[in-house]
Amino acid sequence: MEIYRIPEDLRFVNQIGQTLSAEEKIKLEIALIKLGQTQTFDQLLFWGRIEGTVANYYIAIGLNFKNNFEFPHKTFFYTANLKEFQNLPPLNPEYKEQVETFRQLFSGQPEKILINITGEDGDQPPADQPNPDEPQQVVKNDDDSDVEIKPPPKNFLEVDRLAYVVNAIEFECALLPVGAVRLTPTHELRYNDSFEGLNLQEASKISNYQHFRAPQSANKKALIAQDDALFHYDFFDQLDDHPVGQWSLQTDSSKYQVTIRNLQWPGFLGYHRAGTRIFGYAYFGDGIKNVDLAFQL
Amino acid sequence: MLKEKLQEIKDSNTNLYQHLNNVLTKILLDNPKNAFELFEDYSFQVKSSGFSFDKYNEFDNAERTKISMDQAIQQKTLKLVNKINLGTDEEPQEATQTGYLPNLTEEAYLYEWAGIGIDENYKIFKALSLLSVTKQASKLRFWGKIMAREKDYYIAEGVANSQVEDGELPPEVEPRGSGVNTKSYWACTDILNDKDWVELPLITPQQINVSRQIKYMFTGNLEADVITNPYFFGKEKHLLKAQIVRITQSTVIIPKGQYILREGEPREIDQTPEYKLPGFHELKTLNDWMHFNTNILNCGRLVHLIPSELPDGVEPDIYQKQIEAADPFENRLKQLSNDKLPNNKPAWKIRIVGDTTDYNPLAKDTNNKVNNGVIIIKSLVWPGLVTVYSNKVLSQLYYGYGFKATTNHFYPKQPQQVQTEQPDLPEQPEPNFPAEVPQQQQD
């Protein structure tokens, strides 16, 4: 959600029962402004909050539209103490399967070791103590020709799991109304200035919303590559992923405020106020995927 | 000359001259910084939207100015928010006193500190007060919201009007007002419609036990069939009530010392005489809180069922003890600090937020300092359950999907194999002996 509109947009998040407290709002705004001053992005958005047992993570996302072909570049930031945002570490594909088996809550301590590789510390330290820095090990190759310095084997920390979860949610869930963005003649993405919002009937149909990610399905990839793509608005993937039924579109009692929730990631919602340019998405949850959804439908 | 030339290049609606006029006017009106890059865009948009500069009126267009709301929704919202009127508009009939209903709007402020936002809290509050009047329910409160696939359920908890008849109940079902059916719950998906509040039915122990084994995402339709294995005998409203009861029985908490065990009957509790709700500093840790309700037993009831027909040769007392030993009670008034999740982590999360400075009160009584700190206790077993305490106000709410936290993946039990029928044996003709000839008696 836009930074200057956080208090108003939170009423959409209220539909799933979440909000930011007064203290959180104040600190978050300051931290976001600080982040926006140190790094320049085309747009800086507040992505959401992941609740942990000891502390919460607050995530921000920076979007760069210019000079990026077809899809803006997304950079993620996190903070656990709302003082300063830090970059989320890059994804390490080695641990992908293991991460998906983690079902326990986040703790809120970014340095917590989840998979112990170095073995130096022996048993996992208890959850409420910060961990010592992992030792650096430089493995040198004994060959005379090259001295390869392999990167030291690092422990898998909670902040790495956070990176996985945030990227997974963003990939699977981020959404927009159709018509909110368009392509320029140079195939860069921009917000559509003439987007007036979906009207009341359109806003209640899930087919009028699309994913906010580089298109994955074959027909959308073809569509976006065409030269006349700038005349179309629906060049992103539709919200028809498997398992079907994972999206739930609901409104409040006035029918104007539409939220689209994802049942695989309970806590994610995309929102739109019909008839206006207000739209966005956010995640307010515990960061655990509901993998049992297939059995629940 | 040029003008005529351009006007000759025509389309069905307009000509090139007109079109260029419109495009340039729009660019002038919008005054974008990068008009050069957007030039083709403007041309396309003018064509598709039919913009025409002489008919242009920027306040005229589209949905932005036509802020409209469905008439019915307007009326219902106003009716909800106005004073309760049980009669018609011509003969207003005021509501008599309703039962106790905590002020949701004030509590919503506390919940905001916990990060829980109650959407439309004033509307919910009014809907509840209307429910209290129409159904004569007392001790009503907003229990929470259970999210579902198509529509969410708003749940109210209270004590129903005592004149409701239930008819014959099977012996193992705990009757209304006792056991798991002590409190009544109402569910509604549309708070603007006061007829929508449906009282959830009484539930049986079998339903509780099956609900412990399944994980079901509610759809939003109370009469939907619940197709699961093991099969849940009942509709969605039964399962909803079962989940609500399970959540309530295991998560209602009170400050330590507010209730004490009754002497001689350790299963009963009484309010501590002369008890005052403690201030902020006495409730800051998990040790200061305890469970209020009893746990549901393995058999799905709160109290064991002693069958009226005892097996032979067994004394009633001994039989009762046998049943209780097989399915033991948990202690009442357990402390929260002892609750643990399956992986031995604590089952509760306690946080302190807000302004925790001690203020001197208005009166010159320096013993009772005022502290506006908010204590938040969240359940990790039933994620979504929140208890807040601040300044002598204690309140509890559930906002979730109705699932218990699980660390393992949920695999529904496979239904038992349906065995193939035995093939029929080939039929043989029946041996038909000739009729017996009575043997002649031999002399």
XYZ file of C-alpha atoms in Angstrom:
740
model
C 0.000 0.000 0.000
C 1.092 3.527 -0.631
C 2.932 5.064 2.266
C 0.882 8.196 2.505
C -2.325 6.223 2.419
C -1.582 3.618 5.059
C -4.172 4.824 7.600
C -6.971 4.821 5.030
C -6.051 1.586 3.315
C -5.931 -0.213 6.629
C -9.698 -0.313 6.692
C -9.518 -2.897 3.904
C -7.147 -4.916 6.020
C -9.668 -4.674 8.852
C -11.857 -7.026 6.912
C -9.529 -9.849 7.834
C -9.203 -8.478 11.295
C -5.766 -6.942 11.125
C -4.519 -3.445 11.548
C -1.498 -1.466 12.644
C -1.507 0.068 16.090
C -0.898 3.772 16.562
C 2.661 3.141 17.657
C 3.359 0.904 14.692
C 1.994 3.459 12.259
C 4.149 6.263 13.538
C 7.334 4.263 13.620
C 6.662 2.637 10.295
C 6.122 5.918 8.550
C 9.389 7.290 9.854
C 11.295 4.177 8.889
C 9.788 4.148 5.415
C 10.614 7.775 4.824
C 14.159 7.144 5.967
C 14.410 4.260 3.549
C 13.045 6.361 0.728
C 15.697 8.967 1.336
C 18.638 6.623 1.251
C 17.565 4.654 -1.770
C 15.767 5.922 -4.810
C 12.931 3.926 -6.196
C 10.216 4.786 -8.607
C 7.794 3.687 -5.981
C 8.128 2.534 -2.417
C 5.291 0.552 -0.934
C 4.522 -0.976 2.407
C 4.126 -4.692 1.782
C 2.934 -6.018 5.092
C 3.663 -7.471 8.475
C 4.611 -10.996 9.457
C 3.906 -11.774 13.078
C 6.456 -13.632 15.130
C 6.486 -14.950 18.658
C 8.911 -12.377 19.981
C 8.735 -9.584 17.441
C 7.122 -8.812 14.105
C 8.697 -8.234 10.716
C 7.620 -5.276 8.640
C 8.331 -5.525 4.956
C 8.629 -2.810 2.352
C 8.979 -3.237 -1.378
C 10.680 -0.877 -3.772
C 9.657 -0.925 -7.397
C 11.713 0.284 -10.308
C 9.729 0.695 -13.473
C 12.145 2.573 -15.683
C 14.599 0.687 -17.808
C 13.126 -2.646 -16.880
C 11.708 -4.568 -19.754
C 8.110 -5.669 -19.245
C 8.144 -5.871 -15.524
C 9.465 -3.663 -12.764
C 12.264 -4.779 -10.584
C 11.219 -5.509 -7.034
C 13.495 -5.047 -4.060
C 12.447 -6.105 -0.602
C 13.329 -4.655 2.744
C 12.581 -5.805 6.219
C 12.801 -4.544 9.735
C 12.049 -6.199 13.024
C 12.393 -3.239 15.317
C 10.943 -0.537 13.047
C 14.104 1.487 13.318
C 15.785 0.875 10.027
C 14.939 -1.159 6.989
C 17.517 -3.590 5.702
C 17.758 -5.496 2.476
C 16.295 -8.916 2.428
C 19.031 -11.370 1.475
C 18.927 -12.968 -1.957
C 17.263 -16.318 -2.323
C 19.365 -19.408 -2.026
C 17.708 -22.078 -4.138
C 19.386 -24.937 -2.270
C 17.069 -24.779 0.658
C 13.834 -24.369 -1.204
C 12.353 -27.744 -0.328
C 13.384 -27.595 3.267
C 11.833 -24.216 3.774
C 8.518 -25.466 2.587
C 8.456 -27.948 5.426
C 8.857 -25.324 8.095
C 5.548 -25.022 9.842
C 6.485 -23.239 13.009
C 5.979 -19.568 13.561
C 8.564 -16.950 12.902
C 10.221 -15.735 16.028
C 11.022 -12.192 15.032
C 14.749 -12.590 15.484
C 16.384 -12.334 12.076
C 19.628 -13.929 13.157
C 18.076 -17.062 14.496
C 19.634 -20.160 13.015
C 17.139 -22.522 11.458
C 19.417 -24.957 9.652
C 22.787 -25.383 11.239
C 25.423 -26.073 8.615
C 28.651 -25.196 10.269
C 28.016 -27.464 13.204
C 30.191 -25.298 15.379
C 27.495 -24.417 17.798
C 26.402 -27.953 18.437
C 22.775 -27.983 19.489
C 20.545 -25.218 18.372
C 20.617 -22.388 20.838
C 17.383 -21.686 22.657
C 14.936 -19.482 20.920
C 15.121 -16.466 23.150
C 18.799 -15.780 22.957
C 20.482 -14.042 20.056
C 22.956 -16.289 18.304
C 26.682 -15.602 18.025
C 27.990 -14.802 14.585
C 28.652 -17.890 12.598
C 32.404 -18.505 12.049
C 33.853 -17.782 8.677
C 35.441 -20.713 6.982
C 37.448 -20.220 3.884
C 38.075 -23.384 1.974
C 41.210 -23.137 -0.089
C 41.888 -25.361 -2.960
C 45.314 -26.910 -2.770
C 45.907 -26.558 -6.464
C 48.754 -24.252 -7.298
C 47.077 -22.815 -10.350
C 43.936 -21.451 -8.735
C 43.239 -20.630 -5.217
C 39.530 -20.972 -5.136
C 37.881 -19.349 -2.264
C 34.565 -21.036 -1.842
C 32.020 -18.978 -0.025
C 31.894 -20.031 3.604
C 29.049 -22.399 4.336
C 26.463 -20.289 5.985
C 23.783 -21.243 8.372
C 20.250 -20.847 7.207
C 18.912 -18.019 9.258
C 15.400 -16.906 9.922
C 15.937 -13.921 7.691
C 16.585 -16.345 4.819
C 13.311 -18.065 5.533
C 11.702 -14.639 5.576
C 13.135 -13.974 2.124
C 11.616 -17.185 0.818
C 8.233 -16.525 2.299
C 8.053 -12.932 1.127
C 9.121 -13.840 -2.380
C 6.720 -16.771 -2.498
C 3.792 -14.674 -1.357
C 4.655 -11.915 -3.775
C 4.936 -14.360 -6.637
C 1.784 -16.278 -5.881
C -0.468 -13.553 -4.647
C 0.376 -9.999 -5.703
C -2.495 -8.678 -7.734
C -3.980 -5.606 -9.416
C -7.213 -4.678 -11.111
C -7.135 -5.049 -14.876
C -6.524 -1.689 -16.386
C -4.446 -0.330 -13.570
C -1.186 -0.730 -15.430
C -0.236 -0.569 -19.036
C 2.819 -0.918 -21.229
C 4.576 1.969 -22.887
C 5.673 1.705 -26.495
C 9.073 0.639 -25.203
C 7.442 -2.207 -23.281
C 8.033 -0.797 -19.881
C 5.334 -0.993 -17.307
C 3.620 2.116 -16.050
C 0.550 2.907 -14.035
C -2.381 3.801 -16.199
C -3.239 7.442 -15.574
C -6.646 7.140 -17.075
C -7.680 4.244 -14.862
C -10.905 5.272 -13.197
C -11.399 2.158 -11.202
C -13.675 -0.767 -11.808
C -17.319 -0.063 -11.416
C -19.491 -1.812 -8.869
C -20.338 -4.821 -11.002
C -16.882 -5.302 -12.393
C -15.208 -5.006 -9.042
C -17.007 -8.060 -7.720
C -15.758 -10.329 -10.464
C -12.471 -12.013 -9.916
C -11.808 -12.097 -13.650
C -11.193 -8.362 -13.534
C -8.074 -8.783 -11.444
C -4.746 -10.127 -12.516
C -1.443 -11.141 -11.031
C 1.268 -8.564 -10.596
C 4.218 -10.561 -11.815
C 5.929 -11.352 -15.087
C 3.460 -13.530 -16.958
C 3.954 -17.237 -16.608
C 1.284 -18.723 -18.817
C 2.050 -19.184 -22.476
C -0.729 -17.053 -23.904
C 0.026 -14.129 -21.657
C 3.694 -14.298 -22.476
C 2.805 -14.155 -26.146
C 0.420 -11.287 -25.546
C 2.915 -9.174 -23.738
C 5.528 -9.689 -26.418
C 3.322 -8.381 -29.172
C 3.863 -4.901 -30.485
C 0.344 -3.789 -29.836
C 0.494 -4.933 -26.228
C 0.237 -1.365 -25.134
C -3.337 -1.308 -26.279
C -4.298 -4.194 -24.034
C -4.632 -4.135 -20.320
C -4.935 -7.780 -19.441
C -1.468 -9.001 -20.231
C -0.811 -10.523 -16.822
C -1.857 -13.954 -15.632
C -5.389 -14.425 -14.526
C -6.173 -15.444 -10.968
C -6.916 -18.996 -11.894
C -4.107 -20.901 -10.259
C -4.288 -24.318 -8.775
C -5.741 -25.304 -6.459
C -8.798 -23.661 -7.909
C -10.808 -22.044 -5.200
C -7.893 -20.530 -3.369
C -9.112 -17.023 -4.070
C -12.003 -15.554 -2.165
C -13.515 -12.241 -3.195
C -15.570 -10.483 -0.555
C -16.912 -7.032 0.096
C -17.897 -5.085 3.141
C -21.514 -4.280 3.842
C -21.544 -1.289 1.503
C -20.328 -3.508 -1.377
C -17.857 -0.849 -2.410
C -14.788 -2.068 -0.635
C -13.664 -5.244 -2.278
C -11.026 -7.503 -0.828
C -9.605 -10.504 -2.575
C -8.104 -12.955 -0.184
C -5.879 -15.873 -0.828
C -6.687 -18.978 1.185
C -3.298 -20.581 0.679
C -1.625 -17.659 2.360
C -4.196 -16.595 4.921
C -3.423 -13.002 5.689
C -2.884 -11.885 2.121
C -5.406 -9.578 0.613
C -5.688 -7.449 -2.469
C -8.121 -4.576 -2.233
C -9.908 -2.081 -4.406
C -12.531 0.521 -3.808
C -14.959 0.398 -6.692
C -15.198 3.569 -8.687
C -11.924 4.994 -7.493
C -8.248 4.613 -8.169
C -7.640 3.081 -4.783
C -6.162 -0.387 -5.103
C -3.314 -2.339 -3.654
C -2.355 -5.445 -1.777
C -0.805 -6.336 1.537
C 0.049 -9.283 3.723
C -0.794 -9.339 7.405
C -0.301 -12.771 8.795
C 2.055 -15.261 10.344
C 3.918 -16.245 7.205
C 2.839 -19.865 7.176
C 1.367 -21.345 4.045
C -1.845 -23.273 4.339
C -0.768 -26.338 2.420
C -3.791 -28.310 3.538
C -6.062 -26.217 1.392
C -6.405 -28.874 -1.240
C -8.051 -31.110 1.314
C -10.364 -28.468 2.573
C -12.241 -27.547 -0.497
C -6.205 24.538 -47.094
C -4.530 22.236 -44.644
C -7.657 22.143 -42.537
C -9.779 20.885 -45.396
C -7.167 18.359 -46.302
C -7.127 16.998 -42.824
C -10.861 16.978 -42.616
C -10.995 14.780 -45.621
C -9.197 11.936 -43.902
C -12.184 10.481 -42.239
C -13.335 7.713 -40.050
C -16.932 6.879 -39.213
C -17.095 9.137 -36.195
C -14.561 11.807 -36.740
C -11.912 13.062 -39.062
C -8.211 13.541 -38.673
C -8.453 17.262 -38.053
C -10.928 16.753 -35.245
C -8.840 13.992 -33.823
C -5.658 16.017 -33.778
C -7.573 18.814 -32.121
C -8.805 16.508 -29.423
C -5.417 14.965 -28.811
C -3.677 18.281 -28.477
C -6.386 19.632 -26.205
C -6.132 16.669 -23.920
C -2.389 17.009 -23.744
C -2.724 20.654 -22.870
C -5.279 19.937 -20.215
C -3.370 17.123 -18.600
C -0.013 18.779 -18.977
C 2.126 15.706 -18.392
C 5.844 16.108 -18.054
C 6.703 13.516 -20.642
C 4.157 14.414 -23.270
C 6.532 13.385 -25.998
C 6.718 9.749 -24.910
C 3.030 9.621 -24.218
C 1.922 11.086 -27.487
C 0.884 7.798 -29.064
C -0.824 6.824 -25.868
C -2.911 9.932 -25.911
C -3.891 9.303 -29.445
C -5.012 5.809 -28.594
C -6.883 6.905 -25.519
C -8.651 9.705 -27.286
C -9.747 7.280 -29.945
C -10.959 4.662 -27.531
C -12.701 6.995 -25.119
C -14.143 9.296 -27.722
C -12.844 12.407 -26.044
C -13.957 15.565 -27.730
C -12.699 18.921 -26.590
C -15.802 20.927 -27.197
C -17.939 18.550 -25.249
C -15.327 18.114 -22.574
C -16.287 18.554 -18.992
C -13.872 16.966 -16.666
C -16.304 16.719 -13.831
C -18.695 14.885 -16.020
C -16.981 11.637 -16.469
C -17.553 8.205 -15.222
C -17.930 6.526 -11.915
C -15.855 8.920 -9.910
C -18.604 11.481 -9.707
C -21.422 9.049 -9.677
C -21.003 7.963 -6.104
C -24.010 5.827 -5.698
C -24.954 3.064 -3.395
C -27.630 0.536 -3.808
C -30.873 1.911 -2.418
C -31.547 -1.108 -0.309
C -28.114 -1.001 1.233
C -28.534 2.677 2.022
C -31.786 2.091 3.811
C -30.571 -0.882 5.723
C -27.455 0.907 6.871
C -29.437 3.866 8.109
C -31.930 1.660 9.848
C -29.126 -0.161 11.559
C -27.391 2.924 12.770
C -30.476 4.733 14.003
C -32.237 4.062 17.252
C -33.772 0.637 17.387
C -37.301 0.728 16.117
C -39.207 -2.488 16.363
C -42.363 -1.155 14.834
C -42.922 0.553 11.540
C -42.076 4.097 10.614
C -45.546 5.321 11.440
C -45.709 3.694 14.826
C -42.246 3.616 16.225
C -41.812 1.200 19.022
C -38.811 1.697 21.150
C -36.832 -1.190 22.394
C -37.059 -1.911 26.064
C -33.925 -2.521 27.993
C -31.625 -5.030 26.458
C -29.298 -7.365 28.250
C -25.677 -6.529 28.895
C -23.673 -5.836 25.778
C -20.110 -4.622 26.023
C -19.357 -1.519 24.020
C -17.601 -2.824 20.976
C -16.463 0.573 19.761
C -14.505 1.174 22.949
C -13.043 -2.278 22.887
C -12.097 -1.843 19.246
C -9.668 0.798 20.385
C -7.956 -1.726 22.608
C -7.855 -4.295 19.876
C -6.192 -1.809 17.603
C -3.261 -1.831 19.981
C -3.120 -5.572 19.522
C -3.005 -5.207 15.775
C -6.560 -6.490 15.399
C -8.851 -4.245 13.430
C -12.564 -4.796 13.744
C -14.055 -3.645 10.496
C -17.306 -1.717 10.747
C -17.332 -2.085 14.497
C -20.144 0.326 15.087
C -22.379 -1.482 12.638
C -21.611 -4.788 14.289
C -22.374 -3.311 17.669
C -25.736 -2.046 16.513
C -26.527 -5.340 14.872
C -25.784 -7.098 18.136
C -28.008 -4.806 20.130
C -30.775 -5.457 17.657
C -30.185 -9.174 18.078
C -30.349 -8.794 21.808
C -33.746 -7.182 21.531
C -35.290 -9.399 18.907
C -34.133 -12.718 20.298
C -34.283 -11.695 23.950
C -30.743 -12.856 24.443
C -28.871 -11.739 27.486
C -25.168 -11.411 28.186
C -24.464 -10.985 24.541
C -21.034 -10.158 23.221
C -19.272 -10.142 19.934
C -17.399 -13.412 19.856
C -15.533 -12.786 16.657
C -15.420 -13.369 12.965
C -14.762 -16.631 11.217
C -13.551 -16.130 7.696
C -14.925 -18.377 5.011
C -14.665 -18.807 1.316
C -17.602 -16.849 0.089
C -18.870 -14.863 3.020
C -17.513 -14.397 6.494
C -19.438 -15.272 9.612
C -19.951 -12.768 12.384
C -20.499 -14.705 15.605
C -22.294 -13.500 18.712
C -22.199 -15.332 22.020
C -24.829 -15.127 24.675
C -27.483 -16.856 26.672
C -30.626 -17.567 24.756
C -34.118 -16.883 25.827
C -35.074 -19.600 28.272
C -38.315 -20.336 26.529
C -36.767 -22.074 23.573
C -37.829 -25.690 23.297
C -35.513 -28.321 21.939
C -37.602 -31.427 22.075
C -36.282 -34.868 22.795
C -32.532 -35.149 22.893
C -30.526 -38.350 22.816
C -29.003 -39.105 26.231
C -25.398 -38.321 25.344
C -26.169 -34.839 24.095
C -25.687 -32.268 26.787
C -28.857 -30.252 26.977
C -29.070 -26.517 26.422
C -27.506 -24.638 29.253
C -25.083 -27.328 30.318
C -21.860 -28.813 29.110
C -20.744 -27.865 25.665
C -24.113 -26.313 24.957
C -23.959 -23.873 27.853
C -23.834 -20.764 25.784
C -25.698 -20.050 22.611
C -24.107 -18.720 19.499
C -25.595 -16.821 16.631
C -24.018 -16.504 13.218
C -24.707 -14.012 10.498
C -23.104 -13.240 7.176
C -24.768 -9.924 6.465
C -24.884 -7.526 9.370
C -27.249 -5.194 7.585
C -29.954 -7.807 7.612
C -31.269 -8.354 11.091
C -33.137 -11.465 10.053
C -29.886 -13.075 9.120
C -28.830 -14.005 12.640
C -29.245 -17.736 12.982
C -28.839 -19.500 16.254
C -26.408 -22.348 15.926
C -27.846 -25.708 16.932
C -26.967 -27.934 19.858
C -24.148 -30.297 19.118
C -23.488 -33.881 20.003
C -20.298 -35.441 21.349
C -19.817 -37.345 18.086
C -19.753 -34.101 16.205
C -17.107 -32.708 18.509
C -14.954 -35.753 18.080
C -15.177 -35.745 14.325
C -14.441 -32.044 14.213
C -11.188 -32.797 16.006
C -10.111 -35.020 13.145
C -10.966 -32.918 10.151
C -9.812 -29.586 8.813
C -12.507 -27.846 6.865
C -12.644 -24.436 5.263
C -16.071 -22.943 5.815
C -17.948 -21.791 2.773
C -20.248 -19.157 4.247
C -23.437 -21.133 3.801
C -24.758 -22.538 7.062
C -26.735 -25.273 5.367
C -23.882 -26.587 3.265
C -23.030 -30.254 3.515
C -19.717 -31.068 5.053
C -18.126 -33.800 2.971
C -15.135 -35.161 4.801
C -13.661 -38.391 5.971
C -14.386 -39.364 8.731
C -17.836 -38.212 7.779
C -19.196 -35.310 9.750
C -22.824 -35.967 10.462
C -24.215 -32.526 10.283
C -24.242 -29.407 8.224
C -21.838 -26.529 8.234
C -23.711 -24.881 11.088
C -22.982 -27.858 13.324
C -19.333 -27.837 12.463
C -19.199 -24.109 13.004
C -20.680 -24.479 16.454
C -18.328 -27.330 17.259
C -15.282 -25.262 16.344
C -16.576 -22.266 18.258
C -17.173 -24.373 21.347
C -13.731 -25.965 21.123
C -12.082 -22.596 20.815
C -14.028 -21.084 23.675
C -13.540 -23.980 26.050
C -9.802 -23.959 25.704
C -8.973 -20.286 25.408
C -11.074 -18.188 27.764
C -8.672 -16.812 30.337
C -9.062 -14.734 33.447
C -6.637 -13.096 35.848
C -5.266 -15.430 38.452
C -7.230 -15.351 41.606
C -10.480 -14.098 40.209
C -12.030 -17.502 40.748
C -11.174 -20.173 43.250
C -11.912 -23.839 43.419
C -14.847 -24.751 45.541
C -13.964 -26.696 48.630
C -14.915 -30.321 48.398
C -15.844 -30.036 44.744
C -12.640 -29.346 42.892
C -14.437 -29.241 39.598
C -16.495 -26.234 40.478
C -15.332 -22.695 40.800
C -16.628 -19.695 42.626
C -15.841 -16.080 42.322
C -13.312 -15.026 44.865
C -15.051 -12.910 47.430
C -13.941 -9.296 47.566
C -11.870 -9.596 44.464
C -10.690 -6.493 42.675
C -9.375 -6.652 39.170
C -5.632 -6.073 39.498
C -3.819 -3.269 37.836
C -1.413 -3.442 34.971
C 1.673 -4.592 36.826
C 0.112 -7.662 38.312
C -0.881 -9.146 35.009
C 2.228 -8.788 32.925
C 3.342 -12.399 32.757
C 1.708 -15.632 31.736
C 1.813 -16.822 35.332
C -0.802 -14.273 36.250
C -3.494 -15.782 34.105
C -5.466 -18.955 34.233
C -7.999 -20.867 32.221
C -11.606 -20.315 33.023
C -13.445 -23.102 31.282
C -13.104 -26.849 31.586
C -11.569 -28.781 28.775
C -13.661 -30.927 26.539
C -13.111 -34.552 27.401
C -12.084 -37.172 24.916
C -15.647 -38.347 24.686
C -16.758 -34.941 23.418
C -18.616 -33.757 26.485
C -17.688 -31.655 29.459
C -18.989 -34.098 32.025
C -18.900 -37.850 31.750
C -22.058 -39.631 30.891
C -22.983 -42.195 33.464
C -25.300 -44.637 31.779
C -28.424 -45.388 33.684
C -27.967 -49.131 33.290
C -24.830 -50.251 35.043
C -23.223 -53.587 34.345
C -23.940 -56.230 36.928
C -22.007 -56.341 40.097
C -20.506 -52.902 39.833
C -21.162 -50.198 42.324
C -22.211 -46.874 40.824
C -19.382 -44.995 42.522
C -16.732 -47.402 41.379
C -18.119 -47.406 37.872
C -18.016 -43.656 37.808
C -14.417 -43.692 38.941
C -13.565 -46.180 36.218
C -15.056 -43.985 33.565
C -13.280 -40.955 34.901
C -9.962 -42.750 35.049
C -10.292 -43.780 31.433
C -10.977 -40.240 30.301
C -9.499 -38.029 32.977
C -10.513 -34.476 33.693
C -7.948 -31.774 33.422
C -7.418 -29.552 36.408
C -9.559 -26.494 36.546
C -8.007 -23.059 36.711
C -4.768 -24.162 35.095
C -2.051 -21.585 34.724
C -1.212 -20.467 31.235
C 2.507 -20.841 31.691
C 2.134 -24.590 31.725
C 0.439 -24.814 28.363
C 2.728 -26.073 25.689
C 2.457 -26.768 21.997
C 3.394 -30.215 20.687
C 6.929 -29.013 19.970
C 7.283 -27.831 23.553
C 7.094 -24.192 22.726
C 4.758 -22.046 24.781
C 1.177 -22.041 23.663
C 0.579 -18.386 24.422
C 2.195 -15.179 23.362
C 2.026 -12.218 25.712
C 2.999 -8.716 24.718
C 2.821 -5.360 26.334
C 2.175 -2.384 24.139
C 1.067 1.128 24.513
C 1.950 3.727 27.017
C 3.093 2.020 30.176
C 3.853 4.960 32.366
C 2.115 5.128 35.702
C 0.000 8.185 36.105
C -1.320 9.564 39.314
C -5.046 9.407 39.362
C -7.303 12.408 39.534
C -8.171 11.857 43.148
C -5.364 12.215 45.616
C -5.163 8.516 46.214
C -1.606 7.674 45.356
C -2.004 3.961 45.811
C -4.013 3.397 42.687
C -1.918 4.583 39.830
C -3.416 4.656 36.399
C -1.608 2.772 33.713
C -2.803 2.739 30.152
C -0.610 -0.098 29.041
C -2.299 -2.792 27.063
C -1.585 -6.432 27.732
C -2.161 -8.643 24.736
C -2.330 -12.384 24.988
C -2.584 -14.343 21.787
C -3.170 -18.034 21.556
C -0.755 -20.002 19.426
C -2.909 -23.115 19.518
C -5.911 -21.378 18.023
C -4.304 -18.590 16.017
C -6.630 -15.656 15.844
C -7.717 -15.692 19.466
C -6.769 -12.485 21.247
C -7.325 -11.375 24.802
C -6.693 -7.748 25.701
C -6.544 -6.100 29.059
C -6.131 -2.441 29.815
C -7.347 -0.255 32.614
C -9.711 -2.795 34.147
C -11.264 -3.708 30.822
C -10.845 -7.331 29.853
C -12.034 -8.511 26.505
C -11.573 -11.387 24.107
C -12.100 -11.874 20.402
C -11.463 -14.388 17.663
C -10.627 -13.436 14.087
C -9.617 -16.371 11.991
C -10.566 -19.294 9.849
C -11.434 -21.607 12.701
C -8.385 -23.858 12.377
C -6.230 -25.203 15.133
C -2.522 -24.676 14.623
C -0.905 -27.812 13.326
C 2.715 -28.519 12.668
C 2.112 -31.598 10.585
C 0.525 -31.651 7.237
C -3.065 -32.651 7.303
C -3.873 -35.840 5.502
C -7.457 -36.857 5.679
C -7.963 -40.450 6.527
C -8.549 -42.533 3.517
C -11.983 -44.018 3.485
C -11.979 -47.712 4.139
C -11.672 -49.912 1.161
C -14.969 -51.015 -0.148
C -14.487 -54.723 -0.521
C -15.718 -56.366 -3.618
C -18.692 -58.578 -3.218
C -18.094 -62.254 -3.113
C -18.952 -63.746 -6.425
C -22.133 -65.727 -6.297
C -21.595 -69.429 -6.121
C -22.757 -71.160 -9.215
C -26.215 -72.432 -8.706
C -26.849 -76.087 -8.701
C -30.186 -77.689 -9.051
C -31.628 -78.676 -5.756
C -31.315 -82.392 -5.093
C -34.815 -83.640 -5.176
C -35.079 -87.034 -3.706
C -38.197 -88.902 -4.489
C -40.694 -88.570 -1.727
C -39.969 -90.927 1.062
C -41.872 -94.038 0.950
C -42.795 -95.074 4.429
C -41.202 -98.410 5.026
C -43.597 -101.146 5.640
C -43.256 -102.498 9.033
C -41.941 -105.947 8.863
C -43.698 -108.350 10.898
